[in-house]
JSON list of C-alpha atoms in Angstrom, two decimals:
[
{"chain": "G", "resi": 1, "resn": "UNK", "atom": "CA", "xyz": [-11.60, 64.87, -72.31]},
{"chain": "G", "resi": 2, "resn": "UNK", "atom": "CA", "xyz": [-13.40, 62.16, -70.63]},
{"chain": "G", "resi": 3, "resn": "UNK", "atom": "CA", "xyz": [-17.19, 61.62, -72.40]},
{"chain": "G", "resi": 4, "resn": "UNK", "atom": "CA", "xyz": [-17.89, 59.67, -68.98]},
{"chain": "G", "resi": 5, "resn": "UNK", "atom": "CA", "xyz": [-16.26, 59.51, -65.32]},
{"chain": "G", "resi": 6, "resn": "UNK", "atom": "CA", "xyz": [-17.05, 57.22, -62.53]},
{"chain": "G", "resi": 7, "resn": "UNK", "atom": "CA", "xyz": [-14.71, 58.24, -59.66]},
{"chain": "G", "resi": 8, "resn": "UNK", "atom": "CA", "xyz": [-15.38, 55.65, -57.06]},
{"chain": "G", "resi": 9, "resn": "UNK", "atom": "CA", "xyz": [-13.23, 52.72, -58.11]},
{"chain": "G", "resi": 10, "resn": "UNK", "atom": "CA", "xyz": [-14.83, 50.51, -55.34]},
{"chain": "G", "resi": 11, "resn": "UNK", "atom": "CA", "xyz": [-17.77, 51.03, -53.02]},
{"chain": "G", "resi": 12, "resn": "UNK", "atom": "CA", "xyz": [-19.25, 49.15, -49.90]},
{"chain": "G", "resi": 13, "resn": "UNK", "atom": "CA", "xyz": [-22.42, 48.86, -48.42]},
{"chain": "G", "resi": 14, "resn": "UNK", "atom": "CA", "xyz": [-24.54, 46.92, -45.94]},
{"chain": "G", "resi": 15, "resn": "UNK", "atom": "CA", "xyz": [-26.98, 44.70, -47.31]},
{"chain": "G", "resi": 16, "resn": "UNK", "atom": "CA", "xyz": [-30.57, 46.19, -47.25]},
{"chain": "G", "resi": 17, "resn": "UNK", "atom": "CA", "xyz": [-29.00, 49.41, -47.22]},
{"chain": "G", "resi": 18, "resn": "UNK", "atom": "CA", "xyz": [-29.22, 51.81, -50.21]},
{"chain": "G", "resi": 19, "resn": "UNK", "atom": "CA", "xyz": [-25.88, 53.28, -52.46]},
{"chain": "G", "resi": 20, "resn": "UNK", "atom": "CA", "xyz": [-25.31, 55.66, -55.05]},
{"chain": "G", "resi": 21, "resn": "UNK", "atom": "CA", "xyz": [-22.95, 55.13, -57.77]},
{"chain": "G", "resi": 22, "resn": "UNK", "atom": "CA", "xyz": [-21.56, 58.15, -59.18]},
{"chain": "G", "resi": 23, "resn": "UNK", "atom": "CA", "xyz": [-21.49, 59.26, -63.08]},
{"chain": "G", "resi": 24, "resn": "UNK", "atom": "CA", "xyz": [-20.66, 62.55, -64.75]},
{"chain": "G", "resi": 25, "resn": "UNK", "atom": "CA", "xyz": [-20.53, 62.73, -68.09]},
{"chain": "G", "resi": 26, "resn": "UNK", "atom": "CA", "xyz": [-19.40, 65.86, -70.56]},
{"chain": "G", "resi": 27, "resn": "UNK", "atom": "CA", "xyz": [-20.93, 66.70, -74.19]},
{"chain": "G", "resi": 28, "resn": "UNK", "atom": "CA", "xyz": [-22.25, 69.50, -76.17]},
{"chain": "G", "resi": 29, "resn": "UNK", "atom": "CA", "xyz": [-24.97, 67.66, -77.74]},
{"chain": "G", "resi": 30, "resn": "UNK", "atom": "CA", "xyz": [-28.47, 68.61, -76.50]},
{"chain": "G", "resi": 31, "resn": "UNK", "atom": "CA", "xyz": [-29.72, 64.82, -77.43]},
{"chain": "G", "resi": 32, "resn": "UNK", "atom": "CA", "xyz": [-27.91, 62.28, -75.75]},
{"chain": "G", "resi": 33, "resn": "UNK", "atom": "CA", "xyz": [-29.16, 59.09, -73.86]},
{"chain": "G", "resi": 34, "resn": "UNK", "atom": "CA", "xyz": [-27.55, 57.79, -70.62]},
{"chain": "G", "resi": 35, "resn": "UNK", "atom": "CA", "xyz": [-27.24, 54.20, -69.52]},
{"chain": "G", "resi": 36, "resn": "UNK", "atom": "CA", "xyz": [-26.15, 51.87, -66.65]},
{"chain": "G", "resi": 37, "resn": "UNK", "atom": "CA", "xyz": [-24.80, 48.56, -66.91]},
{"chain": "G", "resi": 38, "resn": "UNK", "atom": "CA", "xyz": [-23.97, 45.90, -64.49]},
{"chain": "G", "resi": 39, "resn": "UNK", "atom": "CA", "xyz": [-21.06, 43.58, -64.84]},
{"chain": "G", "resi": 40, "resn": "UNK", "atom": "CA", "xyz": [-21.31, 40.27, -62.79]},
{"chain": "G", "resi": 41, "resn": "UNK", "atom": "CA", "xyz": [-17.97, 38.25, -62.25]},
{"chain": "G", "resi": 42, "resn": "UNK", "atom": "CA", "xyz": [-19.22, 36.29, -65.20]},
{"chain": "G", "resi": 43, "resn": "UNK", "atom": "CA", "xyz": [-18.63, 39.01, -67.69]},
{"chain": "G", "resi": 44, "resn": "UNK", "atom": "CA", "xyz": [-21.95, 39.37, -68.86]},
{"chain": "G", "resi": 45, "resn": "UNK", "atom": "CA", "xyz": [-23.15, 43.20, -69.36]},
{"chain": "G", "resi": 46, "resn": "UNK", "atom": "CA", "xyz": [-26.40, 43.43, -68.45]},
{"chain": "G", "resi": 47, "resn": "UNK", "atom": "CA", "xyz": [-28.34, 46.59, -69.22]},
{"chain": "G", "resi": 48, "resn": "UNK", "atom": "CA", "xyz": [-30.26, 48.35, -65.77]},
{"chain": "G", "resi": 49, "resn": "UNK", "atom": "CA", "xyz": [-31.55, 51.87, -66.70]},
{"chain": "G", "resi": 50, "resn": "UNK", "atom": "CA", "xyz": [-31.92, 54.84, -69.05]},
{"chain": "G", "resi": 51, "resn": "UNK", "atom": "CA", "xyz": [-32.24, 58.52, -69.09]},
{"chain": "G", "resi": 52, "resn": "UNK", "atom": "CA", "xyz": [-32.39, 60.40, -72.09]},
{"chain": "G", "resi": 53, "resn": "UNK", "atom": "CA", "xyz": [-31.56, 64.43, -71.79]},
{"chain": "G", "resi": 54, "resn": "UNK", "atom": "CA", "xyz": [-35.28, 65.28, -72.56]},
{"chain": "G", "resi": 55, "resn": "UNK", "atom": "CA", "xyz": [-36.59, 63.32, -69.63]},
{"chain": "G", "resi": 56, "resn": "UNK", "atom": "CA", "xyz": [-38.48, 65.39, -67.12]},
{"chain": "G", "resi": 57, "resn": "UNK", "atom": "CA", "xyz": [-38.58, 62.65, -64.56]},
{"chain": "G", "resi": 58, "resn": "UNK", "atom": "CA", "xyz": [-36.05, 60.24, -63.07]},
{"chain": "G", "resi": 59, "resn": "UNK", "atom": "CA", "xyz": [-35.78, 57.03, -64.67]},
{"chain": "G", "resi": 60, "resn": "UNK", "atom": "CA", "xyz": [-36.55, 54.32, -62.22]},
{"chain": "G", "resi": 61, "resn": "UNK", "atom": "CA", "xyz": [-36.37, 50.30, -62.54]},
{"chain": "G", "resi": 62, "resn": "UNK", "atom": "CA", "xyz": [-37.58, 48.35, -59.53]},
{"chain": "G", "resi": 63, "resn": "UNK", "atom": "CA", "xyz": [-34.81, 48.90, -57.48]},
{"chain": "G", "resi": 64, "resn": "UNK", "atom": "CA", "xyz": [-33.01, 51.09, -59.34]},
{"chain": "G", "resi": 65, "resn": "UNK", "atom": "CA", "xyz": [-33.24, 54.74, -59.88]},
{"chain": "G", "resi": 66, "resn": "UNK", "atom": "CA", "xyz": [-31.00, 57.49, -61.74]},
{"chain": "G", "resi": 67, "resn": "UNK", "atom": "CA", "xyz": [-30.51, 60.57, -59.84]},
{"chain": "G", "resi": 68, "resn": "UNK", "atom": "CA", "xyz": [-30.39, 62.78, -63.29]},
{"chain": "G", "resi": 69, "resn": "UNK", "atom": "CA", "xyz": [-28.90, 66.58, -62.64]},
{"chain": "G", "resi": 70, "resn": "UNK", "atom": "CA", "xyz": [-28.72, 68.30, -66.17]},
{"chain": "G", "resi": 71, "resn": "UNK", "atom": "CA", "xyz": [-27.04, 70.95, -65.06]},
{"chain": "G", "resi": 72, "resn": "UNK", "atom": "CA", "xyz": [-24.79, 69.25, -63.08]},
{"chain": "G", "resi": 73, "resn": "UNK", "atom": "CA", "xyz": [-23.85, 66.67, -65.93]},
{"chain": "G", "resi": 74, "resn": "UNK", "atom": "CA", "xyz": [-24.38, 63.93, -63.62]},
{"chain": "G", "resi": 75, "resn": "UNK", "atom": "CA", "xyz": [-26.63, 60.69, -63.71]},
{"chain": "G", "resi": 76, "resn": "UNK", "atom": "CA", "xyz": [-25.97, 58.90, -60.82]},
{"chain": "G", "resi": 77, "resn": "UNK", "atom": "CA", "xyz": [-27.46, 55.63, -60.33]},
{"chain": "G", "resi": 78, "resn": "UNK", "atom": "CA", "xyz": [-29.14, 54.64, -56.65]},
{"chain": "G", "resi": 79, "resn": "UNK", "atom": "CA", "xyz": [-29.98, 51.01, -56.02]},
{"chain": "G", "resi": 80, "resn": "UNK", "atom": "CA", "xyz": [-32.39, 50.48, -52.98]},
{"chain": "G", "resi": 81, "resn": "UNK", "atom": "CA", "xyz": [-32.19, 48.00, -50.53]},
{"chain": "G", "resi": 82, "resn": "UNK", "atom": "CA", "xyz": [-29.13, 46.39, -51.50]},
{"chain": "G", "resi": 83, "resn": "UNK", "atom": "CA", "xyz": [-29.21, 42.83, -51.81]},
{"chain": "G", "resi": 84, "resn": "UNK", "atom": "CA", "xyz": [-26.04, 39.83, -52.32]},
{"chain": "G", "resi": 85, "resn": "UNK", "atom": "CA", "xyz": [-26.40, 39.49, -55.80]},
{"chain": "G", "resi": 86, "resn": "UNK", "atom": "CA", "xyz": [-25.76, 43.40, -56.31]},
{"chain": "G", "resi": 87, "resn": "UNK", "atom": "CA", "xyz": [-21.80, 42.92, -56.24]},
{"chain": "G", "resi": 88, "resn": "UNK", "atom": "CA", "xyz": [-20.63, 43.50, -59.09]},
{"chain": "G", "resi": 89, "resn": "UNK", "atom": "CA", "xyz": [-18.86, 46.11, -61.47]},
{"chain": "G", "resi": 90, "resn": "UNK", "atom": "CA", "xyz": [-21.32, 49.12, -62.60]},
{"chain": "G", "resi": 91, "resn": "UNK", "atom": "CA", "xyz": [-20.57, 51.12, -65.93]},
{"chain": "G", "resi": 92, "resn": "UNK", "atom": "CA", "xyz": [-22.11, 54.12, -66.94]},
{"chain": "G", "resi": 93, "resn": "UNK", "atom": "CA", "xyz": [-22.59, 55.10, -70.74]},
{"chain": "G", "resi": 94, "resn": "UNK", "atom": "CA", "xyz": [-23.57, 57.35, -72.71]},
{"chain": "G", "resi": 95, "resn": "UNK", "atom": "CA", "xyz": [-24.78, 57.55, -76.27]},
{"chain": "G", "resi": 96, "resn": "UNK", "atom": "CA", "xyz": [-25.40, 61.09, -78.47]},
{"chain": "G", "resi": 97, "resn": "UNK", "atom": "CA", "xyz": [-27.55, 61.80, -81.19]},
{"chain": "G", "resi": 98, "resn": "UNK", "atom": "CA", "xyz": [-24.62, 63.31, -83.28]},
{"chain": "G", "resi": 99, "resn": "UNK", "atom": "CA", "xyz": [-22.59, 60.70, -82.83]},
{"chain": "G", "resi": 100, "resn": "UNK", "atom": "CA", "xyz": [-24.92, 58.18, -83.62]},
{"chain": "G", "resi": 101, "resn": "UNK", "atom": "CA", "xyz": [-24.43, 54.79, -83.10]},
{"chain": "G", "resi": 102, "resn": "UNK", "atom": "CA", "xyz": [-21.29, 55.22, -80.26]},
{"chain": "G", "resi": 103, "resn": "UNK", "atom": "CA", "xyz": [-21.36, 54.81, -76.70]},
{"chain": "G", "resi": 104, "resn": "UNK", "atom": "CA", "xyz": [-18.86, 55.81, -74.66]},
{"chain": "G", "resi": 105, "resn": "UNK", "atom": "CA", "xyz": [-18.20, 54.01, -71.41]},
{"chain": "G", "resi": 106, "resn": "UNK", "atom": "CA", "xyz": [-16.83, 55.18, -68.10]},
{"chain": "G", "resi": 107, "resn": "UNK", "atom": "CA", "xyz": [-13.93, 53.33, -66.26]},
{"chain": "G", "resi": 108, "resn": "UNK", "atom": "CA", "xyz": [-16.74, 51.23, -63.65]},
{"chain": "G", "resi": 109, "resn": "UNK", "atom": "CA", "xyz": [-17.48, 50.85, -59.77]},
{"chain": "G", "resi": 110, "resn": "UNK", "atom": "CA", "xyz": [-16.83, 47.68, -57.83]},
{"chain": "G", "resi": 111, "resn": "UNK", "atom": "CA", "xyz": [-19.93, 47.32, -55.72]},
{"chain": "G", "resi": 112, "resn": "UNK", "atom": "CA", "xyz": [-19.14, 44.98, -52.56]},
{"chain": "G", "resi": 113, "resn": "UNK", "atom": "CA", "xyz": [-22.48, 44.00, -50.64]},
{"chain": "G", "resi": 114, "resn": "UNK", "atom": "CA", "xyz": [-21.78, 43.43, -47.43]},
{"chain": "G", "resi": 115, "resn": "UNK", "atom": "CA", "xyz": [-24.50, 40.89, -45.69]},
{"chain": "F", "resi": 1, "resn": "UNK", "atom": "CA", "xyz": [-35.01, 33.28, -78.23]},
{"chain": "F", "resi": 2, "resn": "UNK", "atom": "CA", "xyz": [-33.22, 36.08, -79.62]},
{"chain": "F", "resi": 3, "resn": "UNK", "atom": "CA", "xyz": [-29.66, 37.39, -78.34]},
{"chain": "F", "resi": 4, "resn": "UNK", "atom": "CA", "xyz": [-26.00, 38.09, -79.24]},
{"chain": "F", "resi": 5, "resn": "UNK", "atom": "CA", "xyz": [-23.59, 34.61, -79.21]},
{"chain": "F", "resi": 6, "resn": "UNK", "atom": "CA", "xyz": [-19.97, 34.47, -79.10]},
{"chain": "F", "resi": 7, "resn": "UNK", "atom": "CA", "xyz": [-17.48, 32.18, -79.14]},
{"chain": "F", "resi": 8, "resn": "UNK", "atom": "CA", "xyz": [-15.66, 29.98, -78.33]},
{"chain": "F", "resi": 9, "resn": "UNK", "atom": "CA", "xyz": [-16.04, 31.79, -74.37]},
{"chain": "F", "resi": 10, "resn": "UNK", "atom": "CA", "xyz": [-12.29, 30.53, -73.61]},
{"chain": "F", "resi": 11, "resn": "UNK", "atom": "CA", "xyz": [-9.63, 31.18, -75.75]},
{"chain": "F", "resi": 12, "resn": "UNK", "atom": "CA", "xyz": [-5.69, 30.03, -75.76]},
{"chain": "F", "resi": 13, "resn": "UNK", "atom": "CA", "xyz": [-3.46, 30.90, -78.12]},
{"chain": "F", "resi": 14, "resn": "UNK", "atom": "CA", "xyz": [0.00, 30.84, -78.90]},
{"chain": "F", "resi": 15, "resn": "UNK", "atom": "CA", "xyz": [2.14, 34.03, -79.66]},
{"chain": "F", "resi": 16, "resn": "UNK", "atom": "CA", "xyz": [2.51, 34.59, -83.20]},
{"chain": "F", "resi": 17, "resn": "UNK", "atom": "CA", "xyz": [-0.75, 33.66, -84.02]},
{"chain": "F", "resi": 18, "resn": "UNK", "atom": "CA", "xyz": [-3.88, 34.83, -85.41]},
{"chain": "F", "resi": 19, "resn": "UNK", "atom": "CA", "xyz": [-7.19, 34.38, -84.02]},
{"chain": "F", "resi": 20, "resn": "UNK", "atom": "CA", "xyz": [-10.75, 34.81, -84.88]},
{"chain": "F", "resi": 21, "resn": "UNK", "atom": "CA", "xyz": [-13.70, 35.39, -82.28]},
{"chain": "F", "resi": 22, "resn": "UNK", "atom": "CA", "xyz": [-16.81, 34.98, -83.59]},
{"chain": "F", "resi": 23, "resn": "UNK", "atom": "CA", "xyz": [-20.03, 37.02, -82.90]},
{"chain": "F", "resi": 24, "resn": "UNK", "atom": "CA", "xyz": [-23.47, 36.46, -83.61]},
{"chain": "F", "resi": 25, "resn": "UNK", "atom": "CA", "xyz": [-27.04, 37.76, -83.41]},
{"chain": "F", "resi": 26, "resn": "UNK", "atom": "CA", "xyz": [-30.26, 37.01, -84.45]},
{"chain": "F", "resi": 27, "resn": "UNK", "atom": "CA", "xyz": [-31.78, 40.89, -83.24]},
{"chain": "F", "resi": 28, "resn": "UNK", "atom": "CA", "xyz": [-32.12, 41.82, -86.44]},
{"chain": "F", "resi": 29, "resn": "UNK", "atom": "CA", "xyz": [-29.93, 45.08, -85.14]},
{"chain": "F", "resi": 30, "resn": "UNK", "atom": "CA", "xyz": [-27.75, 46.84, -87.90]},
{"chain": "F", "resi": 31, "resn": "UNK", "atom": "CA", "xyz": [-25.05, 48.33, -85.79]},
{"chain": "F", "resi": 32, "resn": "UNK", "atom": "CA", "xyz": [-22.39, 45.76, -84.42]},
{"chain": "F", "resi": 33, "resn": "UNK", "atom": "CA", "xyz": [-19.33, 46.53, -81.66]},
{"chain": "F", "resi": 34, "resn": "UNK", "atom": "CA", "xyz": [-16.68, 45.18, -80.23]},
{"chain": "F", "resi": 35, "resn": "UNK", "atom": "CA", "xyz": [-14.51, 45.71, -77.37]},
{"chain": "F", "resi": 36, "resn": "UNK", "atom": "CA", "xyz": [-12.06, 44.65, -75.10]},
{"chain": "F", "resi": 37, "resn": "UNK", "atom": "CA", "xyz": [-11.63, 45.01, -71.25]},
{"chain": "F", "resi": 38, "resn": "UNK", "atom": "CA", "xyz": [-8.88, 44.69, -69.17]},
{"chain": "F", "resi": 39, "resn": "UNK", "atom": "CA", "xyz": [-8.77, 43.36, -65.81]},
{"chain": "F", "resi": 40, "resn": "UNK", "atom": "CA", "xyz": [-10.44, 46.11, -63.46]},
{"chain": "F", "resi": 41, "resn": "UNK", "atom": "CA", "xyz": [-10.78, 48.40, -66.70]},
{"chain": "F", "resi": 42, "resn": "UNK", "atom": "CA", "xyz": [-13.85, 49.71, -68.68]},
{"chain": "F", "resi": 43, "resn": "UNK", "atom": "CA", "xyz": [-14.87, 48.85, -72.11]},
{"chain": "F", "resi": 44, "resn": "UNK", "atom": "CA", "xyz": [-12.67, 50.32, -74.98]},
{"chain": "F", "resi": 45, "resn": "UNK", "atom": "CA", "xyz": [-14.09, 50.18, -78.51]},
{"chain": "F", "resi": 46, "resn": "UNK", "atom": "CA", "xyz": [-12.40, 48.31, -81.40]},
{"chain": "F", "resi": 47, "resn": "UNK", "atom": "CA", "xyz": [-14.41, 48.36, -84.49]},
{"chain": "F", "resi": 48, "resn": "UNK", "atom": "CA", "xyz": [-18.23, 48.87, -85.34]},
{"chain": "F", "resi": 49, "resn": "UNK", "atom": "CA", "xyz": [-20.20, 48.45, -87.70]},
{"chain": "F", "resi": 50, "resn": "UNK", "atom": "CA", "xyz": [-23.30, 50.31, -88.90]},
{"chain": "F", "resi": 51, "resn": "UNK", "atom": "CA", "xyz": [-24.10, 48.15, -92.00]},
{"chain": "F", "resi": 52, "resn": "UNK", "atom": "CA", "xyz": [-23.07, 45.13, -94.34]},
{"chain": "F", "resi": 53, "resn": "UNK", "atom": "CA", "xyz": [-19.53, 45.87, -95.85]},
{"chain": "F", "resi": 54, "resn": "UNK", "atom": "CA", "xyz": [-19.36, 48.97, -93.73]},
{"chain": "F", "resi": 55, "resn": "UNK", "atom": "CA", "xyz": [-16.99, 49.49, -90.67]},
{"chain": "F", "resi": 56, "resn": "UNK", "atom": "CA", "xyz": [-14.95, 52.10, -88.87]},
{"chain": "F", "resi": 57, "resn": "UNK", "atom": "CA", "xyz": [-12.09, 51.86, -86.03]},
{"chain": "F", "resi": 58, "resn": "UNK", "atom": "CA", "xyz": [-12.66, 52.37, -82.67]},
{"chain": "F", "resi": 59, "resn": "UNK", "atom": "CA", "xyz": [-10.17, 53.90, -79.99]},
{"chain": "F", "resi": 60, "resn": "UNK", "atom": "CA", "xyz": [-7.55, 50.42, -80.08]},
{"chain": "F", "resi": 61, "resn": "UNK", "atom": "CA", "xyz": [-8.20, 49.35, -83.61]},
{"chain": "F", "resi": 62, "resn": "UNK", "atom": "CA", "xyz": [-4.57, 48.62, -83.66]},
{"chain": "F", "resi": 63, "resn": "UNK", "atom": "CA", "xyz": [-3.44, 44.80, -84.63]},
{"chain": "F", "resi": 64, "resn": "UNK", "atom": "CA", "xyz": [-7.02, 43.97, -85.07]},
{"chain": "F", "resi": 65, "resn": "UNK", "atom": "CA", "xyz": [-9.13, 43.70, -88.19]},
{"chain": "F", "resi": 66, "resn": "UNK", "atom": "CA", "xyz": [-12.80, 42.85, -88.75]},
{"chain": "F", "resi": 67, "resn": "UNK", "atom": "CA", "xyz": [-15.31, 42.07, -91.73]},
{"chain": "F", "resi": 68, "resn": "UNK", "atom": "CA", "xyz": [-19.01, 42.51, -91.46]},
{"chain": "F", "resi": 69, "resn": "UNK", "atom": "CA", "xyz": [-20.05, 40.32, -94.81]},
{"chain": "F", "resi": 70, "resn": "UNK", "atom": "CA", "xyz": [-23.90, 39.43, -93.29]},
{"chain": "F", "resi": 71, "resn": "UNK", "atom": "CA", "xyz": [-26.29, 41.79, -90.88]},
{"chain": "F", "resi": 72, "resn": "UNK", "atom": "CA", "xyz": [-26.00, 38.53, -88.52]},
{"chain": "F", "resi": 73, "resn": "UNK", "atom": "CA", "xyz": [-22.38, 38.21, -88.15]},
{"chain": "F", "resi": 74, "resn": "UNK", "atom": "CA", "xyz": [-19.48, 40.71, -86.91]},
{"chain": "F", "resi": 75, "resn": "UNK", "atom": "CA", "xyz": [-16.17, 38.75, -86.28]},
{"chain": "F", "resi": 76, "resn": "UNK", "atom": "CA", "xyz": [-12.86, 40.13, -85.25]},
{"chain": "F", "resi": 77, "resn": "UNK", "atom": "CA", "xyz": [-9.33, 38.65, -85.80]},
{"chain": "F", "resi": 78, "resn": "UNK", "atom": "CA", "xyz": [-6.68, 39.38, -83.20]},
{"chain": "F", "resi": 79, "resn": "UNK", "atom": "CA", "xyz": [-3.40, 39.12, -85.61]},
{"chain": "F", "resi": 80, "resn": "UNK", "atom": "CA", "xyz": [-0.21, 38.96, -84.39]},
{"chain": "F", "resi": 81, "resn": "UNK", "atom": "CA", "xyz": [0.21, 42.92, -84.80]},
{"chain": "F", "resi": 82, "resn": "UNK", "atom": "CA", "xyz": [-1.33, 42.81, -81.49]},
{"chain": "F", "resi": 83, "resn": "UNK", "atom": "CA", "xyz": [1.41, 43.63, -78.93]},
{"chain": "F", "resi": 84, "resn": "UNK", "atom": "CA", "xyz": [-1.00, 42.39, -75.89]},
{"chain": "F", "resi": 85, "resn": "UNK", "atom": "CA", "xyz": [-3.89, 40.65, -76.91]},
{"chain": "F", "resi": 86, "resn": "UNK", "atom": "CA", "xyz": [-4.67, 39.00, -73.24]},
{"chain": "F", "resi": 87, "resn": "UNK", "atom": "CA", "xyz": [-8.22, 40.03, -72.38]},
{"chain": "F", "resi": 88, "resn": "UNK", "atom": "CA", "xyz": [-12.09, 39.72, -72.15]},
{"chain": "F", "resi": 89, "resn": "UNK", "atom": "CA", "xyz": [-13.72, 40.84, -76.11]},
{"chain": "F", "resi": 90, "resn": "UNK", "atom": "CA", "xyz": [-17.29, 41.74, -75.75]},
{"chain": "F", "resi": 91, "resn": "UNK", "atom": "CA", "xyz": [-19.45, 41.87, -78.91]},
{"chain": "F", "resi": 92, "resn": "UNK", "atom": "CA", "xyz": [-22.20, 44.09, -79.05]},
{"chain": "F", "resi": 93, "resn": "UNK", "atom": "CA", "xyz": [-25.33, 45.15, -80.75]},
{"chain": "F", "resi": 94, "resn": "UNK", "atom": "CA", "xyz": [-27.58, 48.28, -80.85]},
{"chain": "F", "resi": 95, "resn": "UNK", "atom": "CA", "xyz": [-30.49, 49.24, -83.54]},
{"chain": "F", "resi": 96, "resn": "UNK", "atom": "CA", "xyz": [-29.50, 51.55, -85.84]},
{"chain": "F", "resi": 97, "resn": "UNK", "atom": "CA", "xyz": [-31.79, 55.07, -85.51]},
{"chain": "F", "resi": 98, "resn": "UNK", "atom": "CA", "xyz": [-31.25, 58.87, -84.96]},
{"chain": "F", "resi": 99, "resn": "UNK", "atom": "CA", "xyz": [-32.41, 58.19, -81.01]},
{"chain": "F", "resi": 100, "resn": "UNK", "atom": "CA", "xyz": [-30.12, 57.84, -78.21]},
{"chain": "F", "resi": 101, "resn": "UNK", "atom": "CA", "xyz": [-32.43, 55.71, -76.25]},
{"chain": "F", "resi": 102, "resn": "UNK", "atom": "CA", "xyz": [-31.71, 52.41, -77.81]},
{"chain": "F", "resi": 103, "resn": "UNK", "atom": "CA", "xyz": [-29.37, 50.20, -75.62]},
{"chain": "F", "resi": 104, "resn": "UNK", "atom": "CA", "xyz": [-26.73, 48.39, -76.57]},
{"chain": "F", "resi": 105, "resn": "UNK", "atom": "CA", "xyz": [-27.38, 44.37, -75.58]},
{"chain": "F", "resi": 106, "resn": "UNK", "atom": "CA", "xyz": [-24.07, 42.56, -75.20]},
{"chain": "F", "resi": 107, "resn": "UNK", "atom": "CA", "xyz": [-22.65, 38.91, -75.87]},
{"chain": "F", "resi": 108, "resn": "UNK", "atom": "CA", "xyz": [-21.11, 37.01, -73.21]},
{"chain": "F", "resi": 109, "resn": "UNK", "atom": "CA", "xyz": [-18.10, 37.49, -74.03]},
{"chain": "F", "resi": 110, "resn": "UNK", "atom": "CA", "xyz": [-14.35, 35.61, -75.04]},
{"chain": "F", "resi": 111, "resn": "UNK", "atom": "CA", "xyz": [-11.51, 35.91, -72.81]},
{"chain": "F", "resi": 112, "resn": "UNK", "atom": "CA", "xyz": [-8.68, 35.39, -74.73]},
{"chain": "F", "resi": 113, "resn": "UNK", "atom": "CA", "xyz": [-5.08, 34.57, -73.03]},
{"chain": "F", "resi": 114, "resn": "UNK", "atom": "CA", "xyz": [-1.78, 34.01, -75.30]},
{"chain": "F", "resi": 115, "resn": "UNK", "atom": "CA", "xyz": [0.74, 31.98, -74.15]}
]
């Protein structure tokens, strides 16, 4: 089974305008850490936000934010007032505390800003 | 400054051949990753490392082959075992603990083409 799905292979939106990337994610361990990565064309991964499964509030970074639903399994991460530079490929990943050091990565979304 | 360096970032090589990419970083981290991405893929995991003289395969461990001789330094060979060895390597680094909220920070990455 999949430790992390993204199901929108590409999304669009309006600059200015917010988006939500999607992320589910499936374990049995009650410790686990969730994280979002952005990909520009250059390759670089750049690290954006974490939520860890004992977190009582939403993680937010300037502009971003991670819609966290336990029960749901799902960490989705919204990005605010979309801007140009925002296009890029988004991964979410996950890392848990009995599998120490791994993270498992989902497949990505292609985020298109449209000005 | 401290960070993760890779090179060389553009790689040819001929089929048949062997390769080493190298991977660097001065984080002082203990655990060490790589992986390799596909065009319009997500990240698949090769090797890690948790500590000197210590590694373990990833998912696609297959035709590749690493050595982790000093904390700094994590370098994988791409042999000729490799049946498809086009793609983008990312190196990776995380600090080694029993919490899930350390992120992993990332190289910049060699993309590799055989001819």
């Amino acid at each position: 089974a999949q430790k992390i799905t993204q199901t929108q292979p590409g999304m669009f939106v309006q600059e200015k305008e917010a988006v939500t990337l999607d992320c589910t994610y499936d374990t049995s361990d009650p410790s686990y850490g969730l994280f979002w990565y952005k990909q520009p064309s250059s390759g670089e991964m750049i690290f954006l936000i974490y939520q860890g499964s004992y977190d009582q509030q939403n993680a937010t970074e300037g502009r971003y934010s991670l819609n966290f639903q336990k029960a749901r399994k799902s960490a989705n991460l919204v990005i605010s007032a979309s801007q140009l530079g925002d296009s890029a490929m988004y991964f979410c990943a996950m890392r848990e505390l009995n599998t120490g050091n791994q993270f498992y990565f989902g497949t990505g979304t292609s985020l298109t800003v449209i000005p | 400054d401290g960070g993760i360096t890779q090179s060389p970032k553009y790689l040819f090589r001929k089929e048949g051949q062997n390769v080493t990419l190298s991977c660097e970083q001065n984080l002082n981290h203990d655990a060490m990753y790589w992986y390799r991405q596909d065009p319009g893929q997500g990240l698949r995991l090769i090797y890690y490392s948790q500590i000197v003289n210590d590694f373990q395969k990833g998912d696609i461990a297959e035709g590749y082959s690493v050595s982790r001789e000093k904390k700094e330094s994590f370098p994988l060979t791409v042999t000729s075992a490799q049946k498809n060895p086009t793609a983008f390597y990312l190196c990776a680094s995380s600090i080694l603990s029993g919490l899930v909220y350390n992120e992993q920070f990332f190289g910049p990455g060699t993309r590799l083409t055989v001819l």
